[in-house]
XYZ file of C-alpha atoms in Angstrom:
781
model
C 94.191 79.204 73.207
C 93.581 78.823 77.117
C 97.649 77.540 77.236
C 98.358 80.740 76.412
C 96.307 83.205 78.080
C 94.294 82.345 81.597
C 90.377 82.496 81.510
C 88.826 85.190 83.672
C 88.435 84.805 87.018
C 85.217 85.663 89.580
C 85.093 89.321 89.828
C 86.628 90.616 86.560
C 84.511 92.818 84.512
C 82.991 91.005 81.555
C 80.257 93.365 80.757
C 80.281 95.147 77.149
C 81.751 98.765 77.961
C 81.404 101.998 75.878
C 84.166 102.546 73.482
C 83.435 106.124 72.335
C 84.153 107.606 75.740
C 82.540 110.792 74.392
C 80.507 111.812 77.357
C 81.784 109.122 79.670
C 84.476 107.951 81.451
C 84.659 104.806 79.543
C 83.583 102.922 82.169
C 79.514 102.950 82.009
C 77.888 99.710 80.353
C 77.524 99.600 76.526
C 73.693 100.109 75.156
C 73.884 100.485 71.402
C 75.937 99.136 68.826
C 76.497 101.511 65.897
C 77.235 99.496 62.700
C 78.875 102.993 60.818
C 80.358 104.622 63.745
C 81.984 100.671 64.481
C 81.854 100.702 68.490
C 79.890 100.090 71.352
C 78.170 103.087 72.975
C 76.581 103.606 76.105
C 73.479 105.497 76.783
C 75.195 109.136 76.909
C 77.334 108.984 74.452
C 74.832 107.675 71.631
C 72.203 110.331 72.078
C 75.271 113.077 72.402
C 76.724 111.680 69.180
C 73.955 111.172 66.968
C 72.582 114.721 67.629
C 75.266 115.863 64.845
C 73.743 116.438 61.366
C 76.063 114.172 59.706
C 75.932 111.002 61.688
C 71.858 111.058 62.465
C 71.123 108.503 60.351
C 73.453 106.016 61.323
C 72.097 102.576 61.948
C 72.346 101.428 65.536
C 71.317 98.074 67.556
C 70.305 97.789 70.855
C 72.693 95.221 72.852
C 70.811 92.211 74.177
C 71.605 90.074 76.887
C 74.643 87.573 74.855
C 75.213 90.130 71.981
C 78.841 89.517 70.908
C 80.619 92.857 69.820
C 82.587 93.181 66.941
C 86.629 93.089 67.149
C 88.001 96.160 68.316
C 91.174 95.548 66.372
C 89.723 94.765 63.126
C 90.015 98.785 62.502
C 92.693 101.006 60.804
C 95.034 103.734 62.453
C 92.668 106.545 60.876
C 89.307 104.482 62.345
C 87.971 102.854 59.316
C 86.602 99.429 59.485
C 88.437 96.664 58.364
C 87.075 94.151 56.728
C 87.748 90.429 56.604
C 89.370 89.422 52.819
C 87.918 86.040 52.436
C 84.142 86.642 53.659
C 84.345 90.546 52.852
C 82.598 91.345 56.408
C 83.622 92.327 59.900
C 84.485 90.101 62.234
C 82.925 89.183 65.668
C 84.722 89.138 68.778
C 85.884 85.479 70.040
C 87.345 87.073 73.702
C 87.707 90.186 75.504
C 91.113 91.034 76.851
C 90.850 92.486 80.665
C 93.965 93.803 80.701
C 93.756 95.784 77.558
C 89.917 96.527 77.945
C 89.555 95.166 74.300
C 87.289 92.636 72.237
C 89.330 90.309 69.739
C 88.893 87.912 67.212
C 90.802 84.974 67.196
C 93.244 86.383 64.202
C 93.758 89.574 66.342
C 94.539 87.879 69.787
C 96.815 85.696 68.129
C 98.919 88.558 66.671
C 98.579 90.965 69.482
C 98.831 88.376 72.545
C 101.457 86.068 70.883
C 104.715 87.163 73.268
C 105.671 89.510 75.867
C 103.663 89.900 78.901
C 100.389 90.246 76.800
C 100.712 86.249 76.872
C 99.406 86.461 80.321
C 96.732 88.589 80.124
C 93.353 87.408 81.318
C 90.792 87.057 78.794
C 87.493 86.210 79.088
C 85.729 84.100 76.172
C 82.394 84.769 74.568
C 79.914 81.699 74.699
C 78.685 81.441 71.255
C 77.474 77.998 71.948
C 73.976 78.786 71.472
C 71.850 77.244 68.451
C 70.870 79.408 66.040
C 67.010 79.196 66.926
C 67.700 80.131 70.147
C 70.003 83.270 69.324
C 67.151 84.568 66.865
C 64.789 84.062 69.644
C 66.413 86.699 71.338
C 66.912 88.991 68.504
C 64.581 91.675 67.531
C 63.407 91.846 64.125
C 65.650 94.548 62.912
C 68.528 92.149 64.145
C 67.155 89.047 62.490
C 66.989 91.210 58.909
C 70.854 92.358 59.419
C 71.733 88.489 60.073
C 70.010 87.388 56.800
C 71.760 90.479 54.989
C 75.433 89.444 55.942
C 74.761 86.049 54.357
C 74.094 86.730 50.820
C 76.360 87.064 47.885
C 76.097 88.373 44.400
C 76.674 86.380 41.311
C 77.489 87.381 37.728
C 74.136 86.769 35.734
C 74.954 88.082 32.091
C 78.560 89.304 30.889
C 79.179 92.197 28.553
C 78.971 90.269 25.466
C 75.275 89.278 26.421
C 76.154 85.655 27.430
C 74.126 84.343 30.318
C 76.592 82.952 32.541
C 74.211 80.440 34.480
C 74.074 77.123 32.791
C 70.213 76.226 33.249
C 67.122 76.915 35.605
C 68.437 74.624 38.602
C 71.664 76.665 38.407
C 70.097 79.973 38.588
C 68.084 78.812 41.759
C 71.151 77.562 43.262
C 72.652 80.759 43.210
C 70.097 82.857 44.475
C 70.050 80.994 47.343
C 66.308 80.536 47.338
C 63.404 78.003 47.165
C 61.985 76.511 43.918
C 58.614 77.219 44.629
C 59.365 80.818 46.206
C 57.420 83.750 44.392
C 59.464 86.627 43.514
C 59.866 89.933 42.243
C 62.557 91.902 40.332
C 64.411 95.062 41.235
C 67.061 96.903 38.723
C 68.689 99.827 38.796
C 69.801 101.753 36.047
C 72.052 105.261 35.988
C 75.164 106.538 34.555
C 78.473 105.025 35.834
C 79.852 106.543 38.754
C 76.596 107.602 40.174
C 76.790 104.926 43.107
C 74.163 102.438 41.662
C 75.953 99.361 43.627
C 76.148 101.484 46.598
C 72.461 102.414 46.638
C 71.395 98.918 46.540
C 73.904 97.554 49.360
C 71.889 100.592 51.373
C 68.720 100.087 50.177
C 68.333 96.101 50.936
C 71.093 94.427 52.173
C 71.748 97.038 55.079
C 75.093 98.228 53.923
C 77.016 95.021 53.671
C 78.670 94.935 50.195
C 76.726 92.430 48.394
C 77.585 94.402 45.309
C 81.189 95.565 44.851
C 82.090 99.522 45.171
C 85.109 100.896 44.436
C 86.512 104.204 44.513
C 88.675 103.759 41.407
C 87.888 105.482 37.988
C 86.961 102.449 36.112
C 83.613 100.788 36.568
C 83.497 97.839 39.014
C 80.396 96.616 37.513
C 80.833 95.028 34.199
C 77.617 93.093 33.050
C 74.537 91.875 35.208
C 75.103 91.161 38.588
C 72.198 89.355 40.666
C 71.416 88.641 44.164
C 68.512 87.514 46.463
C 67.202 89.660 49.295
C 65.774 86.808 51.827
C 63.879 89.796 53.708
C 62.062 91.344 50.788
C 61.759 88.392 48.756
C 62.957 90.133 45.556
C 65.639 89.487 43.472
C 67.821 92.653 43.121
C 70.267 93.576 39.847
C 72.989 95.805 39.530
C 73.486 96.845 36.024
C 76.464 98.698 34.351
C 76.364 101.774 34.343
C 75.662 104.153 31.281
C 78.247 106.584 29.638
C 81.152 104.314 30.594
C 84.059 102.983 28.583
C 83.245 100.064 26.764
C 84.034 98.492 23.030
C 80.328 96.984 23.130
C 78.318 100.226 23.526
C 75.349 98.671 21.368
C 75.143 95.447 22.889
C 75.314 96.818 26.603
C 72.378 99.409 25.733
C 70.309 96.280 24.382
C 71.079 94.433 27.596
C 69.889 97.287 29.592
C 66.424 96.660 28.279
C 66.619 92.855 28.648
C 66.476 93.481 32.319
C 64.277 96.219 31.871
C 62.138 93.607 30.145
C 61.923 90.930 33.010
C 61.889 93.873 36.253
C 58.963 94.613 38.149
C 60.357 97.682 39.638
C 63.037 99.526 38.131
C 65.331 102.637 40.345
C 66.801 104.933 38.266
C 69.865 106.451 40.029
C 70.785 109.895 39.785
C 73.477 111.993 41.464
C 73.182 114.945 39.447
C 72.166 118.471 40.810
C 69.425 118.952 38.117
C 67.786 116.068 36.275
C 69.450 115.772 32.900
C 67.728 115.421 29.513
C 69.490 111.893 29.272
C 67.365 110.486 31.865
C 64.058 111.175 30.094
C 65.189 110.016 26.701
C 66.588 106.692 27.951
C 63.176 105.853 29.471
C 61.262 107.408 26.633
C 63.264 105.269 23.949
C 63.394 102.445 26.251
C 59.456 102.599 26.666
C 58.841 102.657 23.084
C 61.270 99.863 22.491
C 59.623 97.598 24.783
C 56.290 97.845 23.514
C 57.641 97.877 20.007
C 59.744 94.613 20.118
C 59.384 93.152 23.897
C 55.849 92.672 24.151
C 55.290 90.656 21.572
C 57.769 88.186 22.569
C 56.751 87.843 26.286
C 53.553 87.014 25.030
C 54.987 84.426 22.821
C 57.519 83.234 25.369
C 54.550 82.267 27.895
C 53.241 80.378 25.354
C 55.866 78.733 24.185
C 57.144 77.910 27.593
C 53.651 77.037 28.964
C 54.131 79.344 32.037
C 51.758 78.995 34.584
C 51.823 82.605 35.491
C 51.439 85.268 32.464
C 54.433 87.341 31.625
C 52.971 91.017 31.892
C 53.216 92.870 28.654
C 52.765 96.413 30.888
C 56.484 97.588 31.680
C 57.761 97.897 35.122
C 57.082 100.616 37.675
C 60.212 103.346 37.839
C 61.318 104.825 40.750
C 63.584 108.093 40.018
C 66.152 108.417 43.086
C 67.473 111.991 42.828
C 70.041 112.774 45.355
C 71.213 116.354 45.245
C 73.580 118.473 47.066
C 73.594 121.960 46.097
C 70.073 122.144 44.561
C 66.631 121.804 45.635
C 64.676 118.759 45.205
C 62.348 118.615 42.142
C 59.087 120.223 43.344
C 60.281 122.266 46.386
C 59.822 125.607 44.656
C 55.844 124.106 43.580
C 54.751 122.942 46.472
C 51.226 122.603 45.080
C 52.333 120.612 42.093
C 53.441 116.993 42.335
C 57.296 116.066 41.152
C 55.270 113.444 38.893
C 53.514 115.833 37.140
C 56.856 117.900 36.494
C 58.311 114.543 35.602
C 55.420 114.136 32.863
C 56.051 117.826 31.453
C 59.777 117.208 30.912
C 58.718 114.104 28.936
C 56.578 115.893 26.662
C 58.726 118.308 25.723
C 61.079 115.888 24.770
C 58.583 114.303 22.681
C 58.825 111.285 24.626
C 56.229 108.957 25.844
C 56.802 106.569 28.523
C 53.648 104.657 27.937
C 54.893 100.840 28.596
C 55.577 101.777 32.506
C 52.839 101.061 34.859
C 53.749 104.257 36.916
C 56.787 106.719 37.318
C 57.954 108.254 40.875
C 59.941 110.584 42.077
C 61.801 110.183 45.247
C 64.632 113.047 46.325
C 66.997 113.148 49.088
C 69.416 116.324 49.902
C 72.615 115.181 51.232
C 74.113 118.168 53.379
C 76.896 115.600 54.845
C 77.405 112.167 53.642
C 76.126 109.495 53.978
C 73.184 109.601 51.707
C 69.834 108.914 53.597
C 68.507 105.922 51.943
C 65.382 105.546 54.308
C 62.877 107.174 51.658
C 64.100 104.823 49.046
C 63.547 101.969 50.634
C 60.031 102.855 51.949
C 59.230 104.248 48.339
C 60.499 100.589 47.227
C 58.646 98.205 49.686
C 55.397 100.286 49.137
C 55.906 99.231 45.250
C 56.762 95.623 45.860
C 53.589 95.281 48.014
C 51.674 96.399 45.081
C 50.334 93.394 42.324
C 47.958 94.856 40.651
C 49.958 95.265 37.189
C 52.841 92.762 38.475
C 52.586 89.829 40.445
C 55.417 87.817 42.165
C 56.836 84.691 39.802
C 58.999 81.896 40.673
C 62.690 81.805 39.689
C 62.090 79.819 37.123
C 59.648 81.852 35.478
C 62.210 84.783 35.999
C 64.865 82.734 34.523
C 63.313 81.698 31.306
C 61.971 84.726 30.160
C 65.822 86.019 30.672
C 67.097 82.984 28.443
C 63.978 83.568 25.872
C 64.807 87.019 25.314
C 68.805 86.523 25.190
C 67.888 83.899 22.522
C 65.754 86.147 20.742
C 67.597 89.611 20.728
C 71.165 88.488 20.233
C 74.267 88.690 17.760
C 76.372 91.602 16.427
C 74.972 95.302 15.753
C 76.696 96.422 12.638
C 77.757 99.920 13.086
C 76.962 101.120 9.505
C 73.182 100.698 9.811
C 73.094 102.594 13.288
C 70.668 104.943 14.036
C 72.693 107.173 16.817
C 69.549 109.660 17.302
C 67.894 106.782 19.549
C 69.008 105.106 22.755
C 67.111 101.757 21.851
C 67.201 102.048 17.766
C 65.243 99.443 16.083
C 68.358 98.032 14.558
C 69.055 96.436 18.293
C 66.394 94.384 18.011
C 65.855 93.706 14.232
C 66.990 91.376 11.797
C 70.299 92.941 10.232
C 69.808 91.198 6.895
C 69.809 93.173 4.115
C 67.877 92.944 0.362
C 70.585 92.281 -2.335
C 68.448 93.922 -4.906
C 67.486 97.207 -3.269
C 69.317 97.455 0.125
C 65.976 97.359 2.040
C 66.327 95.478 5.671
C 64.270 92.874 7.148
C 61.701 94.088 9.920
C 61.114 90.914 11.666
C 62.870 90.151 15.140
C 66.282 89.164 15.430
C 66.871 85.079 14.881
C 63.288 84.699 13.451
C 65.040 82.365 10.788
C 64.775 79.749 13.968
C 60.956 79.773 14.356
C 60.807 79.177 10.502
C 59.390 82.905 9.565
C 60.439 84.110 6.701
C 62.301 87.652 5.840
C 59.600 90.519 5.258
C 60.794 93.964 4.075
C 59.343 97.282 5.031
C 59.231 98.576 1.420
C 58.740 96.949 -2.140
C 61.692 95.941 -4.049
C 62.880 97.149 -7.523
C 63.988 94.903 -10.522
C 67.509 93.636 -10.759
C 68.644 92.146 -13.984
C 71.775 90.539 -11.651
C 69.240 88.616 -9.393
C 66.436 88.679 -12.319
C 63.892 88.747 -8.923
C 60.709 88.533 -10.692
C 58.127 86.007 -9.821
C 55.323 85.062 -12.076
C 51.830 84.161 -10.944
C 48.901 82.569 -13.046
C 47.008 85.561 -14.534
C 43.550 83.259 -14.818
C 44.020 81.712 -10.978
C 44.932 85.625 -9.518
C 41.539 86.580 -11.425
C 39.579 84.213 -8.980
C 41.356 85.155 -6.154
C 44.034 82.713 -5.926
C 47.737 83.699 -6.071
C 49.796 80.578 -7.863
C 53.132 80.859 -8.614
C 54.117 79.406 -11.627
C 57.946 79.056 -13.152
C 58.891 78.329 -17.243
C 60.528 74.473 -17.211
C 61.605 72.112 -20.113
C 58.334 69.744 -19.923
C 54.966 69.479 -18.157
C 54.445 67.106 -15.477
C 52.197 64.736 -17.431
C 55.135 63.985 -20.213
C 57.673 61.109 -19.655
C 61.434 62.410 -19.506
C 61.975 61.400 -23.339
C 58.951 62.620 -24.471
C 59.279 65.907 -22.445
C 62.902 66.295 -24.503
C 61.017 65.739 -27.587
C 58.427 68.154 -27.102
C 61.024 70.596 -25.597
C 62.886 70.588 -28.859
C 59.771 71.121 -31.292
C 57.318 73.152 -29.105
C 60.043 75.042 -26.626
C 59.546 75.604 -22.525
C 56.391 75.339 -21.077
C 55.051 77.369 -17.996
C 52.360 75.115 -16.288
C 50.152 75.759 -13.285
C 48.864 73.300 -10.800
C 45.371 74.536 -11.603
C 45.178 75.372 -15.059
C 47.676 72.804 -16.448
C 49.988 74.102 -19.441
C 49.235 77.731 -20.066
C 52.155 78.543 -22.061
C 54.734 77.346 -24.678
C 57.477 79.305 -25.850
C 57.174 78.364 -30.006
C 53.588 76.301 -30.175
C 53.533 78.151 -33.246
C 55.862 78.880 -36.220
C 55.351 82.458 -35.740
C 53.547 85.135 -33.919
C 54.419 83.062 -30.405
C 53.612 86.306 -27.625
C 55.248 86.695 -24.564
C 53.869 84.956 -21.630
C 53.807 88.212 -19.578
C 51.212 89.855 -22.217
C 48.836 86.605 -21.771
C 49.002 84.285 -19.378
C 51.098 85.430 -16.172
C 51.512 88.673 -13.928
C 54.983 89.538 -13.034
C 55.802 90.889 -9.055
C 59.028 91.463 -7.951
C 60.337 90.230 -4.660
C 63.173 90.634 -2.088
C 66.267 88.945 -2.692
C 67.655 88.036 0.693
C 71.086 86.002 1.104
C 71.120 82.774 1.248
C 67.572 82.139 -0.766
C 67.080 80.820 -3.969
C 66.783 82.881 -7.414
C 63.254 83.406 -8.594
C 62.971 83.081 -12.508
C 66.400 81.436 -13.049
C 66.880 78.731 -15.422
C 64.459 75.786 -14.393
C 65.140 74.713 -18.267
C 67.069 71.487 -17.382
C 66.888 69.724 -20.801
C 70.498 69.427 -21.543
C 71.199 68.035 -18.182
C 68.054 65.526 -18.844
C 70.350 64.846 -22.185
C 73.317 64.118 -19.984
C 71.795 62.044 -17.418
C 69.890 59.758 -20.400
C 73.661 59.756 -21.954
C 75.194 58.620 -18.880
C 73.187 55.763 -18.719
C 73.409 54.822 -22.280
C 77.280 54.751 -21.536
C 76.842 53.069 -18.339
C 74.861 50.257 -20.155
C 77.583 49.905 -23.083
C 80.350 49.853 -20.801
C 78.460 46.681 -18.625
C 78.097 45.009 -21.916
C 81.533 45.453 -23.275
C 82.817 43.789 -19.900
C 80.742 41.059 -20.301
C 77.936 39.603 -17.203
C 80.379 37.155 -15.700
C 83.754 35.555 -16.199
C 82.168 32.297 -17.397
C 80.050 33.546 -19.800
C 83.037 35.502 -21.399
C 85.073 32.380 -21.906
C 82.429 30.136 -22.979
C 81.726 32.953 -25.673
C 85.699 33.259 -26.639
C 85.608 29.355 -26.892
C 82.958 29.182 -29.404
C 84.367 31.693 -31.603
C 87.899 30.821 -31.250
C 89.743 28.987 -34.200
C 90.357 25.082 -33.796
C 93.935 25.486 -33.117
C 93.601 27.446 -30.023
C 93.447 25.736 -26.817
C 90.339 26.195 -25.117
C 90.082 28.274 -21.906
C 88.847 25.621 -19.725
C 92.139 23.731 -20.604
C 94.743 26.736 -19.854
C 95.441 26.396 -16.185
C 99.181 27.538 -16.185
C 101.169 29.977 -18.166
C 102.567 27.784 -21.132
C 105.729 29.502 -20.482
C 106.512 30.671 -17.001
C 104.326 28.108 -15.495
C 102.166 31.170 -13.085
C 99.159 29.340 -12.512
C 95.905 31.213 -13.795
C 93.331 32.616 -10.920
C 89.709 33.652 -11.188
C 90.618 37.600 -12.170
C 93.596 36.726 -14.236
C 93.093 37.160 -18.061
C 94.622 34.355 -20.837
C 95.611 35.339 -23.575
C 96.175 33.135 -26.727
C 99.105 33.289 -29.129
C 97.587 33.980 -32.523
C 100.961 31.621 -34.139
C 100.771 28.486 -31.680
C 97.302 28.932 -30.084
C 98.457 28.259 -26.703
C 97.632 30.088 -23.552
C 99.687 32.653 -21.772
C 100.005 35.365 -19.258
C 100.338 39.159 -20.315
C 103.812 39.349 -19.926
C 104.770 36.124 -21.525
C 102.475 37.509 -24.847
C 103.201 41.139 -25.248
C 104.965 41.093 -28.226
C 103.497 41.328 -31.939
C 103.953 40.502 -35.417
C 102.037 39.696 -38.596
C 101.210 35.443 -38.670
C 99.876 35.511 -42.333
C 99.982 31.338 -42.506
C 97.321 31.463 -39.754
C 95.561 34.316 -41.626
C 96.771 36.883 -39.211
C 97.888 40.051 -41.315
C 99.055 42.231 -42.611
C 98.531 43.642 -39.320
C 100.151 42.476 -36.558
C 98.865 40.448 -33.729
C 99.541 38.994 -30.171
C 102.398 36.308 -30.383
C 104.246 34.555 -27.198
C 107.982 35.084 -26.850
C 108.998 31.798 -28.622
C 106.948 32.426 -31.724
C 108.179 36.241 -31.905
C 111.916 34.660 -31.769
C 110.921 32.670 -34.554
C 109.561 35.299 -36.860
C 111.815 34.348 -40.171
C 110.375 30.312 -40.052
C 107.576 30.018 -41.901
C 104.847 27.957 -39.838
C 103.853 24.361 -41.597
C 100.312 24.457 -41.307
C 98.058 22.153 -43.898
C 96.369 24.001 -46.221
C 93.152 22.128 -45.098
C 93.279 23.028 -41.739
C 93.685 26.932 -43.026
C 90.438 26.548 -44.657
C 88.815 25.054 -41.893
C 89.978 27.718 -39.629
C 88.528 30.229 -42.104
C 85.049 30.907 -40.546
C 86.064 30.476 -36.883
C 88.914 33.043 -37.796
C 86.508 35.543 -39.177
C 84.321 35.355 -36.210
C 87.241 35.660 -33.861
C 87.770 38.981 -35.949
C 84.417 40.180 -35.475
C 84.135 39.245 -31.698
C 87.468 41.651 -31.328
C 86.411 44.336 -33.259
C 82.791 44.665 -31.451
C 84.612 44.580 -28.066
C 87.115 47.344 -29.641
C 84.042 49.239 -30.827
C 81.873 48.889 -27.729
C 84.974 50.477 -25.652
C 85.421 52.999 -27.850
C 82.225 53.750 -27.722
C 82.236 54.200 -24.449
C 85.434 56.374 -24.376
C 83.553 58.162 -27.033
C 80.632 59.058 -24.764
C 82.821 59.677 -21.701
C 84.559 62.343 -23.233
C 82.271 65.067 -24.614
C 80.096 64.539 -21.298
C 82.818 65.814 -19.067
C 83.358 68.502 -21.686
C 79.684 69.674 -21.746
C 78.571 69.034 -18.336
C 79.546 72.377 -17.055
C 77.724 73.817 -19.937
C 74.531 72.239 -19.273
C 74.528 72.346 -15.682
C 71.173 74.319 -14.395
C 71.785 77.675 -12.969
C 71.056 77.081 -9.249
C 73.854 74.032 -9.206
C 76.928 74.582 -7.700
C 79.642 74.514 -9.922
C 81.892 71.493 -10.029
C 85.108 72.866 -9.313
C 83.824 74.608 -5.751
C 82.616 71.374 -4.899
C 85.504 69.849 -2.369
C 84.073 67.770 0.063
C 80.213 66.132 0.474
C 77.630 68.713 1.690
C 76.671 66.500 4.119
C 79.133 64.083 5.163
C 82.424 65.937 4.335
C 83.839 63.608 2.697
C 86.568 64.210 0.479
C 85.831 63.956 -3.347
C 88.450 62.176 -5.405
C 88.718 59.417 -8.493
C 86.597 56.649 -6.867
C 84.454 59.052 -4.784
C 81.628 60.789 -7.547
C 80.185 63.734 -7.205
C 76.700 63.944 -7.488
C 74.091 67.407 -7.676
C 70.855 67.302 -5.542
C 68.216 68.630 -8.115
C 66.408 70.542 -5.079
C 69.384 72.041 -3.384
C 71.986 72.142 -6.095
C 74.788 71.309 -3.758
C 77.358 68.321 -4.400
C 76.866 65.073 -2.489
C 78.533 61.899 -2.463
C 76.181 58.814 -3.667
C 75.508 57.858 -0.007
C 74.057 61.246 0.919
C 71.915 61.459 -2.228
C 70.265 57.983 -3.437
C 66.902 59.273 -2.499
C 64.704 60.023 -5.406
C 61.422 62.592 -5.514
C 59.811 65.069 -8.144
C 61.252 68.467 -7.587
C 58.272 70.583 -9.314
C 59.613 73.830 -8.197
C 62.727 73.210 -10.369
C 61.207 71.839 -13.345
C 61.796 68.118 -12.385
C 58.104 66.716 -12.576
C 59.528 62.764 -12.446
C 61.372 61.152 -9.462
C 65.205 62.492 -9.995
C 68.400 62.570 -7.385
C 67.431 64.680 -4.131
C 69.979 64.672 -0.466
C 68.989 63.778 2.439
C 68.013 66.489 4.018
C 65.559 67.838 1.273
C 64.006 64.547 1.220
C 62.755 65.195 4.867
C 61.159 68.565 3.662
C 57.229 68.160 3.873
C 55.355 69.187 0.842
C 56.154 69.454 -2.685
C 59.885 70.651 -3.386
């Protein structure tokens, strides 16, 4: 820098001079710096300038020794203050040009004194080498606060789809730039779009610095919820998206506003209307009702669930209605004897709205004859409310985040427009479960996402019977008369009967109704005639709601057909195993015992007699019925009768050589033929037994496959709809069999459903196949 411009010599004027020249010649020493005028001012100019009505509320700072002014050239041609693009704030000067008599930042000095004779202008550097502590010692309290406000930056807390943009509690504290153990309060602002909510927060808490973005454009500059930490007042300041703005998520935006209201200690409702509209009172009244109805209970549960040291107040925040007018008088001006708050309460009563949730409602108005707006009255009202800890006490930032996270988790999800009641700002549909009963169409009255806590659906009114869903529930009449309500279901057999005995009784006496306390109370065919309906004798009927995704009620729990199929499957498997033989060694030994005498024993057959192929353990050996030698399947695949060996008239297996010599009669001694007669009969019987067993298996398999769907209990998912295992998602094929869980009815592979457990609610009183998930459920299935 010094290479391009010489430093100031002795005798040059380095004092800060008045930049206004409004009531002086411009050579007087500056005493004040006006942030909103953007200039240094002497005593006379400051006094005369700010006598004007429109400049009376400007923020001024008295200049102290070592004060560094703002850069003079960071101002536009029209006098508007220019801001640094990177930081969003004005630049302090780094030097003063003695010839131009201007204060310059580094960038402006390079731009203005880069060439020509200006390179030789003498400059004086402002020394900013003092430590921050030394600088703050020389500042008054107001200047320190302004310095602290300059460093504040806002961040997006929740987007327009109600998704929290902060990862966790630590990230929330980091973005706030505060201490984890710092006790804070929350201040939020509401109002219609374009009423200047962000501008109000910037001037009320941050001395006019643009912490929250403002814009002169028609589009809303605040989308979602933004937050910032005010280190002076020790509060979390929250800016919200304006009402009545253009958005595709009107319902979600409105619900998001109530979540912000619920975690706030103080709410500012900003209105720029000349007269207070009914929408203001309806919004606050509906917000109060929704807060008491849905949020009070959830805040109590959050306190208990999260183990918070500071309980979350179930009484809502205080409200300040900040009313700015231009052409009309403020509320209460025509009635000095009546407080504005009383007039506000009267307006609430006329609209049948009762803001009982809020701890207090205050009115603060200002009339702006000439801009800018005076926010000093609002600032004092906010400071007074923040000092009041009788209802809402400060809490750590982690507690604030946990409360917001709990409310977002509970009240989230899409809101169906066809179920919306548009007569209220905060209809119940914003916060209650959107599930409808399939039978009567009645909605669930529980809070959103209640299923995550294991709370079942609960309706506002009674249901009606629907034949499609058969939503009847039987309860034991004897137990009901004793003060107990015990549900019972029709089923195939009693829990005390064995599976096969239960089937036999079912075939003879029909289904049963069994009570855990009273035992079997009903059999459908107990008598030859005159059997009464169970509703008339032993059970009571109740109609219950049918919620999507839940099981049926009196759907057929008679599983007799499936039990019979299970037994037939077991028998088919046993027969199949017998037909294959227990082991290869036993099969070979048994074959030798019933083989004719002229057959070579299996133990001596090591290679095919024709092609010489060696037999392995899994290879099958075949005997030629003519010569008795051992062959592989390809060398003995032909057939013809062999009457001289007793095989006829039906064709039997022979080797290729014997088949080619079929016209030549074998020379077999008569004595040998008689000796072979007994063993030949035994061999024929053995082959018939094997063929019969195989036929039995085939005969069982075919009808089982045909009747499986017909025997399926009503709650089982049909086989043709099961393509993958419900647990591991493996795709079913010929090798991977489907199995139904007897509890939930879904399809699983064998590995995911190899547990055994009784399912009394489905009529399975003995251990049956259940899936891995159902087996983990406590209590009876």
